[in-house]
CSV table of C-alpha atoms (C1' of nucleotides) in Angstrom, one decimal:
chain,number,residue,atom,x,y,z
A,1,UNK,CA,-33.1,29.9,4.2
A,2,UNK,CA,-34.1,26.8,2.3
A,3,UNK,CA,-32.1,23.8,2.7
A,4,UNK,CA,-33.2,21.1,0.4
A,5,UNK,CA,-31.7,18.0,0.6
A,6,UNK,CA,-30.6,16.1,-2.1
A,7,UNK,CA,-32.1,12.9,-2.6
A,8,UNK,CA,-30.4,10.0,-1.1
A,9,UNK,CA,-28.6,7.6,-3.9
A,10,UNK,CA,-30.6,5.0,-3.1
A,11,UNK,CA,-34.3,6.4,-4.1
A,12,UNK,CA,-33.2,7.2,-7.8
A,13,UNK,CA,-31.4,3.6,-8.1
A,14,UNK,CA,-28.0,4.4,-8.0
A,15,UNK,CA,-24.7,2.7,-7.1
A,16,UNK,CA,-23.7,2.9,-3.0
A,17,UNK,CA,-20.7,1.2,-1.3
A,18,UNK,CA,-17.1,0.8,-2.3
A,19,UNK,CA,-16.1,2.2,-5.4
A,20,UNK,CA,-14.7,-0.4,-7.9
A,21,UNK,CA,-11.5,0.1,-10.1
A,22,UNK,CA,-13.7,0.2,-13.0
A,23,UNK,CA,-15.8,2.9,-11.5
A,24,UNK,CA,-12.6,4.8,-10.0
A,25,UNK,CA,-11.4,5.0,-13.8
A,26,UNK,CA,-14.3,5.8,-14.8
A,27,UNK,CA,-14.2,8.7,-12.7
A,28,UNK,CA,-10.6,9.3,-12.9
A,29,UNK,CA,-11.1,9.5,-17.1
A,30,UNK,CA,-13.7,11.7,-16.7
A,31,UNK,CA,-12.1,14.4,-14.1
A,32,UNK,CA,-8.9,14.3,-16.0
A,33,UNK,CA,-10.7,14.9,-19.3
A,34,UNK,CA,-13.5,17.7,-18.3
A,35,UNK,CA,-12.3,18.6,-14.7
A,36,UNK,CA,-13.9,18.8,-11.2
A,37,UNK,CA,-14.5,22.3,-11.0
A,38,UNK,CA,-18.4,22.0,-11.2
A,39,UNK,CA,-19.9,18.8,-9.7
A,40,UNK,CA,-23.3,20.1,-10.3
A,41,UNK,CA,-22.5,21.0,-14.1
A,42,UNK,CA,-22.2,17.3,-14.6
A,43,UNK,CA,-26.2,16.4,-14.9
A,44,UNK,CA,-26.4,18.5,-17.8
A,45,UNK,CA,-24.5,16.5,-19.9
A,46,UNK,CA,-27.1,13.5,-19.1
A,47,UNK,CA,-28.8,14.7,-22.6
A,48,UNK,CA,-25.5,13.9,-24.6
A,49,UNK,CA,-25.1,10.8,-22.2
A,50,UNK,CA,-28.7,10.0,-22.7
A,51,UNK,CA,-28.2,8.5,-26.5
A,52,UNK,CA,-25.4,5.4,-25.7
A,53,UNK,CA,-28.3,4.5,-23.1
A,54,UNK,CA,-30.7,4.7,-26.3
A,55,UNK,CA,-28.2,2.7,-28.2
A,56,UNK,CA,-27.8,0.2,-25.5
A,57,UNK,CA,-31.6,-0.2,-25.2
A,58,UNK,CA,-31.4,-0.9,-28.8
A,59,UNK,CA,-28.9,-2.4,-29.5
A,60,UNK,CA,-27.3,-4.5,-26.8
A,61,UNK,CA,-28.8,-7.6,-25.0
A,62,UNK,CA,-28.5,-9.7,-21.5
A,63,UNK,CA,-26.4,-8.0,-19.1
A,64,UNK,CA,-25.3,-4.9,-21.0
A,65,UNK,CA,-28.9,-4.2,-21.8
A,66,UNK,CA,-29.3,-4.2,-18.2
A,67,UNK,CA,-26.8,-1.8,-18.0
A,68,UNK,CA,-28.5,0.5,-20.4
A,69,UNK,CA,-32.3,0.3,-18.6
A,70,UNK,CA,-30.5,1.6,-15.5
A,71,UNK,CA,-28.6,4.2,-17.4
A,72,UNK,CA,-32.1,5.0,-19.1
A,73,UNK,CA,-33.7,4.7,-15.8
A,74,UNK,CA,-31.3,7.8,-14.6
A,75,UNK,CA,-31.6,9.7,-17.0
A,76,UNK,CA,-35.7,9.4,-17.0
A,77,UNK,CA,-35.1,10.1,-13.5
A,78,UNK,CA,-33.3,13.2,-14.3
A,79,UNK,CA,-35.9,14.2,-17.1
A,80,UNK,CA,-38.5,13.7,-14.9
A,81,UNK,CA,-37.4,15.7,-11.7
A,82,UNK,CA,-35.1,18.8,-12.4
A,83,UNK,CA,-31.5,18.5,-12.1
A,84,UNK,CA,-30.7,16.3,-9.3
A,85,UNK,CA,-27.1,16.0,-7.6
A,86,UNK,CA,-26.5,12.6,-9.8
A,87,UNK,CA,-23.6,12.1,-12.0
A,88,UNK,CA,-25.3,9.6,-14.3
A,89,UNK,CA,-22.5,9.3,-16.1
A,90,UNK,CA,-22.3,5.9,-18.6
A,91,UNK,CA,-21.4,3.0,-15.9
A,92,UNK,CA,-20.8,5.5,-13.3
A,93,UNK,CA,-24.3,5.4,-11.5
A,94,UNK,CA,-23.2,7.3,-8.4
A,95,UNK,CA,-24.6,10.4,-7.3
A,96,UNK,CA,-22.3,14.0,-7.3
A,97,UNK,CA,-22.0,13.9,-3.6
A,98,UNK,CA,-20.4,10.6,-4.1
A,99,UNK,CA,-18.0,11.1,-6.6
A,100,UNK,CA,-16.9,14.5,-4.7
A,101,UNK,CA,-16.2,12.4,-1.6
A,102,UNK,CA,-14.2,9.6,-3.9
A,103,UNK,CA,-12.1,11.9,-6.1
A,104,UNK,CA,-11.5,14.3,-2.8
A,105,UNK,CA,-10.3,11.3,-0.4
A,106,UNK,CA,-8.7,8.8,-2.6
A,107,UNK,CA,-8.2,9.5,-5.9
A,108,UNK,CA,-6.8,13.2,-5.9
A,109,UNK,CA,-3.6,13.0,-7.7
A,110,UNK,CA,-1.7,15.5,-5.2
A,111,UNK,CA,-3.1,13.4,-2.5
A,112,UNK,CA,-0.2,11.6,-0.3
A,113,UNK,CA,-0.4,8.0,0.3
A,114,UNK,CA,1.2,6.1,3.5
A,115,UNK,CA,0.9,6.7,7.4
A,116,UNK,CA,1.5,10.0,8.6
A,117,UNK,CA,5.2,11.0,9.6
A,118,UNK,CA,5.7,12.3,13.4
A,119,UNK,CA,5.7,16.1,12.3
A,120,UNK,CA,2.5,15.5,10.8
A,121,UNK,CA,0.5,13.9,13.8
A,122,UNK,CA,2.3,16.5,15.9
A,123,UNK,CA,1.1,19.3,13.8
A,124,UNK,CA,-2.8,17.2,14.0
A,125,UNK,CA,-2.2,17.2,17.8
A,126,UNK,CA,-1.5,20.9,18.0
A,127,UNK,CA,-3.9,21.9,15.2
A,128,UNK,CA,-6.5,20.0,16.9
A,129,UNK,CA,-5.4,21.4,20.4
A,130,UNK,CA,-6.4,24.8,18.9
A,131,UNK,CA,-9.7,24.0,16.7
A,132,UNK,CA,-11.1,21.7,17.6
A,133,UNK,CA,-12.5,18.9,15.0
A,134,UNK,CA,-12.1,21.1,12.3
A,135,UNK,CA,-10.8,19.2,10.3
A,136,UNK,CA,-10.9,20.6,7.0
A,137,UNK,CA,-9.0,23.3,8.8
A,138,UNK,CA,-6.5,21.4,9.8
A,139,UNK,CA,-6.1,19.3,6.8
A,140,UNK,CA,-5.8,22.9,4.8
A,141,UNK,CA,-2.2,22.8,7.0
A,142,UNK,CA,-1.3,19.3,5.7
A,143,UNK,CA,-0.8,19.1,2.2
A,144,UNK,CA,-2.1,15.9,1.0
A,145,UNK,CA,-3.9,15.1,3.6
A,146,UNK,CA,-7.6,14.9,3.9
A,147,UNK,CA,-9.9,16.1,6.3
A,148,UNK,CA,-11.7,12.3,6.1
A,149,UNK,CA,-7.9,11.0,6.5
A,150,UNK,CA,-6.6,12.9,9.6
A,151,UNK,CA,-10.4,12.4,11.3
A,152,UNK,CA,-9.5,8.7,10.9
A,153,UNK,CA,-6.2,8.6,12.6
A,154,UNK,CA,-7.2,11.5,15.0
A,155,UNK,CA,-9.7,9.0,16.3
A,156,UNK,CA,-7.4,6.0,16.3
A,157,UNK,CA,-4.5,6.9,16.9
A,158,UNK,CA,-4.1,10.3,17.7
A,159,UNK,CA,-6.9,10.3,20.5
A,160,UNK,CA,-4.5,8.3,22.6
A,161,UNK,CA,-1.8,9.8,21.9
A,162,UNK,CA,-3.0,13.3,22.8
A,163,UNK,CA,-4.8,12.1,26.0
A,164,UNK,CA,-1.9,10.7,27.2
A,165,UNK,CA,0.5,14.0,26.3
A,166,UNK,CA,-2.3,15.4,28.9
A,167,UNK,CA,-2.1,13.1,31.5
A,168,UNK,CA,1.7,14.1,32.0
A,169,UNK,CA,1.5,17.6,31.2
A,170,UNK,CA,-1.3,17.3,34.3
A,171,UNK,CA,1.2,15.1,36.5
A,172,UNK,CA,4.2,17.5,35.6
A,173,UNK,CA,2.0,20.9,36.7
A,174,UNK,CA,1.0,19.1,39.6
A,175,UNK,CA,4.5,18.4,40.6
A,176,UNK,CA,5.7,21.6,40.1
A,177,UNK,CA,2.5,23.0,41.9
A,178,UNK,CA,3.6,21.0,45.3
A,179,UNK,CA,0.8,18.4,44.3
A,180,UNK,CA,-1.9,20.4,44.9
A,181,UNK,CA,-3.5,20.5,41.4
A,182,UNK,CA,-6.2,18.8,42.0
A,183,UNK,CA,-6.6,15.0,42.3
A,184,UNK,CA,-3.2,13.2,42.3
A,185,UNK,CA,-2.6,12.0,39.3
A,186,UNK,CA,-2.2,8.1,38.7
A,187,UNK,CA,-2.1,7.0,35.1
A,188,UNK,CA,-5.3,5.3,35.9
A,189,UNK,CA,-7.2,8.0,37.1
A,190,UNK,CA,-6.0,11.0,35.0
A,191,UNK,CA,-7.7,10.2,31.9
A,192,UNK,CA,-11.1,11.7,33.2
A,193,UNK,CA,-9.3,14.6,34.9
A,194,UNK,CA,-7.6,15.3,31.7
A,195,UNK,CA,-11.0,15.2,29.6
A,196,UNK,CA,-13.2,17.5,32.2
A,197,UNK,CA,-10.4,20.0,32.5
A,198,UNK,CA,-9.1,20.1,28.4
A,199,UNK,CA,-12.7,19.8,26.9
A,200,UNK,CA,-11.2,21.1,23.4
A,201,UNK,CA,-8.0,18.7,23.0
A,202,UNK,CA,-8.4,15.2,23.3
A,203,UNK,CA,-11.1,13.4,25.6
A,204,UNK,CA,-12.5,10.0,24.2
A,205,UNK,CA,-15.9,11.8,24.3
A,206,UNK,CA,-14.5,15.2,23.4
A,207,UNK,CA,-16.5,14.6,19.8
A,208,UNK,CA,-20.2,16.0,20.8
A,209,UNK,CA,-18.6,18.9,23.1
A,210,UNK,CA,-16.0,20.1,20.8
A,211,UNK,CA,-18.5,20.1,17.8
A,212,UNK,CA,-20.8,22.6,20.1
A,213,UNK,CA,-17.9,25.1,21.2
A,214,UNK,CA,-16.2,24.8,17.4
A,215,UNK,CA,-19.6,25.3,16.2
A,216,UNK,CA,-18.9,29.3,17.0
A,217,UNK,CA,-15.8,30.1,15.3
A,218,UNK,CA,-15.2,33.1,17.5
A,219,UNK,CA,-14.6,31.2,20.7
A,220,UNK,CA,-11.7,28.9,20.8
A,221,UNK,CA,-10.5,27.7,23.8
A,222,UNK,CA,-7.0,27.0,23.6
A,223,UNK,CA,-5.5,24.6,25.9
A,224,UNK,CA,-2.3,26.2,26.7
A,225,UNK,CA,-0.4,23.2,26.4
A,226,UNK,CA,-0.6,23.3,22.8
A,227,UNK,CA,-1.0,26.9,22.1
A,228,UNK,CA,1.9,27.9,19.7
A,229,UNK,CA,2.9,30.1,17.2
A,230,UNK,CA,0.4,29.1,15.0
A,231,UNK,CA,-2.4,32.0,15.1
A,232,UNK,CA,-5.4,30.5,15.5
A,233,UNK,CA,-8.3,33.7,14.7
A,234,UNK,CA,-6.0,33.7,10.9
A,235,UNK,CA,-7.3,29.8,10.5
A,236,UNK,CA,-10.7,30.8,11.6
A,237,UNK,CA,-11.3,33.2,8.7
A,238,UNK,CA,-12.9,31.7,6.3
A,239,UNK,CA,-11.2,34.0,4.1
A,240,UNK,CA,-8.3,32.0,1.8
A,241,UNK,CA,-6.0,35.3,1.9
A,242,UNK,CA,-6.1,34.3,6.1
A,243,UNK,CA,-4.9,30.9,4.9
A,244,UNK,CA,-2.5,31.5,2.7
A,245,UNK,CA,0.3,31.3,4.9
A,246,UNK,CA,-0.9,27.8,5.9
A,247,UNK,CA,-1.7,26.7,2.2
A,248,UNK,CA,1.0,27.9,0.3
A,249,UNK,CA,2.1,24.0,-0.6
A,250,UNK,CA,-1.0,23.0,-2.0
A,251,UNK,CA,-4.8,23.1,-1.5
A,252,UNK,CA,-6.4,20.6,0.8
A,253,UNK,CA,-9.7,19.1,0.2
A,254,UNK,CA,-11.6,21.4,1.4
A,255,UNK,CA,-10.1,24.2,-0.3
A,256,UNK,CA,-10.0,22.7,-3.5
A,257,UNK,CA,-12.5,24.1,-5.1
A,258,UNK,CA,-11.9,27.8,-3.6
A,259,UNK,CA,-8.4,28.2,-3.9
A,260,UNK,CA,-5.6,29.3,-6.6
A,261,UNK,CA,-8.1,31.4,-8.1
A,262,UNK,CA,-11.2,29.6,-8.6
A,263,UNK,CA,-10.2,29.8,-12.7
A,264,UNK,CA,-12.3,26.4,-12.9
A,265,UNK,CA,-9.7,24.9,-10.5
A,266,UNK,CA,-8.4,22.5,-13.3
A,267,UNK,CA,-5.6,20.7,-11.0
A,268,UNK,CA,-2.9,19.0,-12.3
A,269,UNK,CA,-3.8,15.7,-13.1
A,270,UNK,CA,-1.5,12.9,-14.6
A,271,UNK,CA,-2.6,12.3,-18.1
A,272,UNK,CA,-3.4,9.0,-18.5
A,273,UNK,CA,-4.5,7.8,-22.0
A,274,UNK,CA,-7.3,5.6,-22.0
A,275,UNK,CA,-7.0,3.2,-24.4
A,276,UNK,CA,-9.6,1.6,-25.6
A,277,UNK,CA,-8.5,-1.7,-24.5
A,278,UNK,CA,-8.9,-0.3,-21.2
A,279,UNK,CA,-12.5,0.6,-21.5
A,280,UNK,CA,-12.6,-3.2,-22.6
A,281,UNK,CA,-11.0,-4.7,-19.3
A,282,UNK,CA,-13.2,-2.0,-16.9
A,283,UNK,CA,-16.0,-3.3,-18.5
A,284,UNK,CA,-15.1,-6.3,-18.6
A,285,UNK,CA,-17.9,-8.2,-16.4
A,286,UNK,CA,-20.5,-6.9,-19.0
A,287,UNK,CA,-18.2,-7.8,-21.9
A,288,UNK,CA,-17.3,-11.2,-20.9
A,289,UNK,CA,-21.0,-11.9,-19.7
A,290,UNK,CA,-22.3,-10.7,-22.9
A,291,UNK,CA,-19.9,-11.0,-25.6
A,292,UNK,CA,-20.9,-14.0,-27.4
A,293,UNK,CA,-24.8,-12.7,-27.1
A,294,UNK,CA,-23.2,-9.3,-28.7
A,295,UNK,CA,-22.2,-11.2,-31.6
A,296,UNK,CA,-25.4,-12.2,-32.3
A,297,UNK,CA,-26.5,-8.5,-32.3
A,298,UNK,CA,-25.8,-6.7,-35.1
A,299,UNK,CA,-23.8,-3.7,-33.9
A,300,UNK,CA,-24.6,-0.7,-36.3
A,301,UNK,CA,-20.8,-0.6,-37.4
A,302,UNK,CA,-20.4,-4.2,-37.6
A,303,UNK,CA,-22.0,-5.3,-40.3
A,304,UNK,CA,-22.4,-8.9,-40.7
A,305,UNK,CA,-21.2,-11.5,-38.0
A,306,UNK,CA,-17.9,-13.5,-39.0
A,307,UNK,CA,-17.4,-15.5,-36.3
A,308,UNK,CA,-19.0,-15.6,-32.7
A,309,UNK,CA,-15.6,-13.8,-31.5
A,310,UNK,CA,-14.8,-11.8,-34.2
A,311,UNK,CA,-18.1,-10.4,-33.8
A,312,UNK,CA,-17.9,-10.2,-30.2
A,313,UNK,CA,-15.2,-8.1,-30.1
A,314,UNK,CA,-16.0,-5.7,-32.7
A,315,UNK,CA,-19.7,-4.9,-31.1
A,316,UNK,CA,-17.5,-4.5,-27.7
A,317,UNK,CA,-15.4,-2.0,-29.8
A,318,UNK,CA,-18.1,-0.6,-31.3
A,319,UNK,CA,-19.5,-0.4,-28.2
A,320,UNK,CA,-16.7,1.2,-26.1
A,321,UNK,CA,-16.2,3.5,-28.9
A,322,UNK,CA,-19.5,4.7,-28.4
A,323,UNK,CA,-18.9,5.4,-24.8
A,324,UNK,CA,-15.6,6.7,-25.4
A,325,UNK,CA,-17.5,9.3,-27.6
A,326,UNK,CA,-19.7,10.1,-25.0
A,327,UNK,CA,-17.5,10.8,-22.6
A,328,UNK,CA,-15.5,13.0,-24.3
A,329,UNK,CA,-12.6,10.5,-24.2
A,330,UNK,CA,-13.1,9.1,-27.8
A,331,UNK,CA,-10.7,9.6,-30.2
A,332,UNK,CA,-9.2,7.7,-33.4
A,333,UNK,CA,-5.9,5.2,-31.5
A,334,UNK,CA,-3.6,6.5,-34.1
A,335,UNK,CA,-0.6,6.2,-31.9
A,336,UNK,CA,-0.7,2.5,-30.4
A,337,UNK,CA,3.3,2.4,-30.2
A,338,UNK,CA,3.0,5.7,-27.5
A,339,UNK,CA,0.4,3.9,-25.5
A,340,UNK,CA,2.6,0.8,-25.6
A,341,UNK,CA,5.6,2.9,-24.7
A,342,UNK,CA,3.5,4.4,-21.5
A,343,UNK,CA,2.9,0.7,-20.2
A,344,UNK,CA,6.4,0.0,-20.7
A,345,UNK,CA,7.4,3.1,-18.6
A,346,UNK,CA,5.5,1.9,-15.8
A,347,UNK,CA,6.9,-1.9,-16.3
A,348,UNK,CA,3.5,-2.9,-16.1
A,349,UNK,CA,3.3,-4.9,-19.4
A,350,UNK,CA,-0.2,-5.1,-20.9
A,351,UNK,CA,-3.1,-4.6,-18.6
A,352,UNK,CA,-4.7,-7.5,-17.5
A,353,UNK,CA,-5.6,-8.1,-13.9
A,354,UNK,CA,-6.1,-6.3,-10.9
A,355,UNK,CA,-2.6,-5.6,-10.3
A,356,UNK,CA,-1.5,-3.9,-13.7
A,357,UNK,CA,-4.9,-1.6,-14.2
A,358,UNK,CA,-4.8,2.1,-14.5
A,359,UNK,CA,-6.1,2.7,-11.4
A,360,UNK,CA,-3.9,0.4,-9.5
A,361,UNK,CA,-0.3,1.6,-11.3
A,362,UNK,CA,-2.0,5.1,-10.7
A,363,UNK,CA,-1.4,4.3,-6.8
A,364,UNK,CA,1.2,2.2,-7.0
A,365,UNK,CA,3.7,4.4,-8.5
A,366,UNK,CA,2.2,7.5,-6.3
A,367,UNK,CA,0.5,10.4,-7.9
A,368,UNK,CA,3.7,12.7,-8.7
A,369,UNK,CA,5.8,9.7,-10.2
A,370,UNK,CA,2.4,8.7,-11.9
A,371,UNK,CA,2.7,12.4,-13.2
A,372,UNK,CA,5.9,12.8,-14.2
A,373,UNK,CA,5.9,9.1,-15.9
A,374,UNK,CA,1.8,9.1,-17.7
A,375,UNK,CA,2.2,12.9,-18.7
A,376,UNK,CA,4.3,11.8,-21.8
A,377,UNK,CA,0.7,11.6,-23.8
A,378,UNK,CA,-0.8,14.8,-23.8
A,379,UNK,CA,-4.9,15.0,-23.7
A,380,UNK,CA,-6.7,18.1,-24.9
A,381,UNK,CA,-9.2,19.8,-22.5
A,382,UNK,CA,-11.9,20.3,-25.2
A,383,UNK,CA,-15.0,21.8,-23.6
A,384,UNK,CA,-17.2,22.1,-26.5
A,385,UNK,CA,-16.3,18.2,-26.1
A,386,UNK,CA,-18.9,17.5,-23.5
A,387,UNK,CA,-21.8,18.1,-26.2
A,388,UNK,CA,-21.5,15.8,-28.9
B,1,DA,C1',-7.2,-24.1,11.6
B,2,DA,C1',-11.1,-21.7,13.4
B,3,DG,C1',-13.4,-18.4,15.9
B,4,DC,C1',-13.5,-14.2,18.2
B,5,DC,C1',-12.1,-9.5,19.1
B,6,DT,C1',-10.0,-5.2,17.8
B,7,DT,C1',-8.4,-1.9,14.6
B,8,DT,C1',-8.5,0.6,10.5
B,9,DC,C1',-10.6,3.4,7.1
B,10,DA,C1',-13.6,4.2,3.0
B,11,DA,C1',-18.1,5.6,2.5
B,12,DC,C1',-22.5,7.3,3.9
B,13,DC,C1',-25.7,10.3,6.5
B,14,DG,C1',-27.5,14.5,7.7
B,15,DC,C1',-26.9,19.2,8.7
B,16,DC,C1',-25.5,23.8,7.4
B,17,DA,C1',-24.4,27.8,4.7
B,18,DA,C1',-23.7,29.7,0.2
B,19,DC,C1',-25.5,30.3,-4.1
B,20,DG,C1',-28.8,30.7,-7.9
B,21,DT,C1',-33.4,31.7,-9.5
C,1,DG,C1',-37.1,38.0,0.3
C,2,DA,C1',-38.4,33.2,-0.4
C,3,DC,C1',-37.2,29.0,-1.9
C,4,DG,C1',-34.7,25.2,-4.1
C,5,DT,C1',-30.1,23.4,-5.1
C,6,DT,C1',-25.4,22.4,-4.3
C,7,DG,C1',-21.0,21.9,-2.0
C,8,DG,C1',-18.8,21.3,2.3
C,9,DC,C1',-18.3,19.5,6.7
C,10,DG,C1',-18.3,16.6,10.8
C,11,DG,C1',-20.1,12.4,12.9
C,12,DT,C1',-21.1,7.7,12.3
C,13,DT,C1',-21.1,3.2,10.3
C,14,DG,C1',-19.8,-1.2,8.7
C,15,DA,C1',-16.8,-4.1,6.0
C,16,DA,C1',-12.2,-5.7,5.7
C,17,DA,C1',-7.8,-6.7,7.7
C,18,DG,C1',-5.1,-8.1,11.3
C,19,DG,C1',-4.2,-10.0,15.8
C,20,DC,C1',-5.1,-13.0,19.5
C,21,DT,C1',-6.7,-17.1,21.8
DNA sequence: AAGCCTTTCAACCGCCAACGT
DNA sequence: GACGTTGGCGGTTGAAAGGCT
């Protein structure tokens, strides 16, 4: 069976390393407006995409004509080579695989932020007694959680924890076994005891062996310390029905996309209205860096230049409008008072810094207050949207 | 205060299987 | 059936944060 790989981010110039708030609204606008269901429907809307780079090229000059080249670039790129798995999506140069990983692990609105209570790291300790590091598995038992999340404080924390729940299960058998269970058991010395003899629970090099005996989903070995009530062969089936029973709260990130029906898998997201003050401040390096050169230009809808700032701002407006169109997001801001009303819900006053942008009060006030505070604005799903 | 070490965790890499043509 | 594409997964990495000396 052909596995092509996708071609890595870097070879068709896009963006790689931490996501930035502008790029995380970016991407949050975007999902909220058209959905997730279909990462690899998002290329074809490059065409539509494809004429605010035109307009940039045209139109724009120093930085934010940068901007447009490297859009231009991708969508050449995309032109040129068949539908890759790039999102070139206006300002948001990362590939699909990237923005899958980013909405899925940090920007999921049903996603729980915080350190993991006990009942939760127990359940990871049991969970991972039985499976192994499958941890999609066992983040399909802990709603809100992500796979990437629970590997992360499986290996630090966890690990330990585990190994050492081990270590006295092993002293506690050998007592009760006259001492005859082997090696006696010192604190010192169990750890390597504990990793030969439990090769699917905890050991510090348990990684590469549990990968291999996981890699067969038909034999699990089960350390009987942790085996439960929890029926292992139903968490094995692929099958969501088999899930179900672990599921029913919500879909983890590895279900997403294959539970509650499939029905394009439009999750609940907290309607946030972008503004288009906002698309101002997220693109705010390329404003301020290039405003007073955008007065110069003559936006289309401008006109003539009053005054440097004047001018400034309406190409930038002009200019935000025209992304705001492309993405779908654009519409005439006939209700300013609501929007102002949303920022005084939050008490975040007007947006400004670092502290007070979407993105931030998104995670500050935690995805279900976010919810139940941004979803006073409603924001039609328009499909017929994504061609303009 | 400065430098070093450890811990944490977001992001990337590469493989695999499912899917589409 | 063959092949390319895509999404998902687990392992690994490296930057940032925190702690220690």
């Amino acid at each position: 069976m052909g596995r092509g790989r996708a071609p890595c981010c870097a070879k068709v110039g896009l963006n790689r390393g931490s996501w930035t708030p502008q790029e995380d609204m970016r991407l949050m606008a975007y999902i909220q407006k058209h959905g997730h269901s279909n990462w690899r429907a998002l290329p074809k809307q490059a065409g539509s995409l494809a004429a605010t780079a035109s307009w940039a090229l045209q139109n724009a000059h120093g930085e934010l004509q940068e901007a447009g080249e490297r859009i231009a670039a991708g969508f050449v790129a995309f032109a040129d080579r068949s539908p890759l798995t790039c999102c070139l999506w206006v300002g948001l140069l990362r590939c699909g695989k990237s923005c899958r990983l980013r909405w899925i692990n940090y920007l999921r609105p049903d996603l729980k932020r915080g350190n993991f209570t006990v009942e939760e790291e127990e359940t990871i300790i049991r969970l991972h007694g039985m499976l192994g590091n499958k941890w999609s598995k066992i983040a399909a038992c802990l709603p809100g959680r992500t796979d990437n999340e629970i590997k992360n404080v499986w290996n630090t924390n966890l690990k330990k924890k585990a190994a050492l729940r081990e270590q006295q299960k092993a002293q506690n058998d050998g007592a009760a076994s006259g001492g005859d269970a082997g090696t006696p058991v010192t604190p010192s010395s169990s750890a390597s005891s504990s990793t030969t003899t439990t090769n699917n629970s905890s050991g510090g090099s348990d990684s590469g062996d549990q990968c291999g005996t996981s890699k067969d989903p038909d034999v699990v070995t089960v350390s009987p310390l942790q085996l439960e009530d929890i029926d292992v062969s139903e968490m094995l089936v692929d099958a969501p029905a088999a899930a179900q029973p672990m599921l029913s709260a919500s879909c983890s990130s590895s279900s997403l996309t294959t539970c509650a029906g499939g029905a394009e898998d439009l999750i609940e997201l907290p309607v946030i209205d972008i503004e288009p003050d906002i698309w101002g401040i997220i693109d705010g390096e390329i404003a301020d860096a290039s405003g007073a050169r955008l007065g110069d230009a003559t936006a289309p809808c401008t006109g003539a230049a009053v005054s440097t700032s004047e001018a400034g701002e309406a190409a930038n407006d002009w200019w935000l409008e025209n992304l705001e169109k492309e993405l779908g997001l654009w519409g005439p801001t006939e209700d300013p008072p609501a929007q102002t009303d949303l920022l005084d819900h939050t008490g975040l006053g007007p947006l400004g810094d670092s502290e007070r942008d979407p993105v931030s009060t998104y995670f500050q006030t935690g995805p279900d207050n976010a919810a139940a505070e941004l979803l006073d604005v409603e924001l039609e799903l328009e499909p017929s949207a994504l061609l303009l």
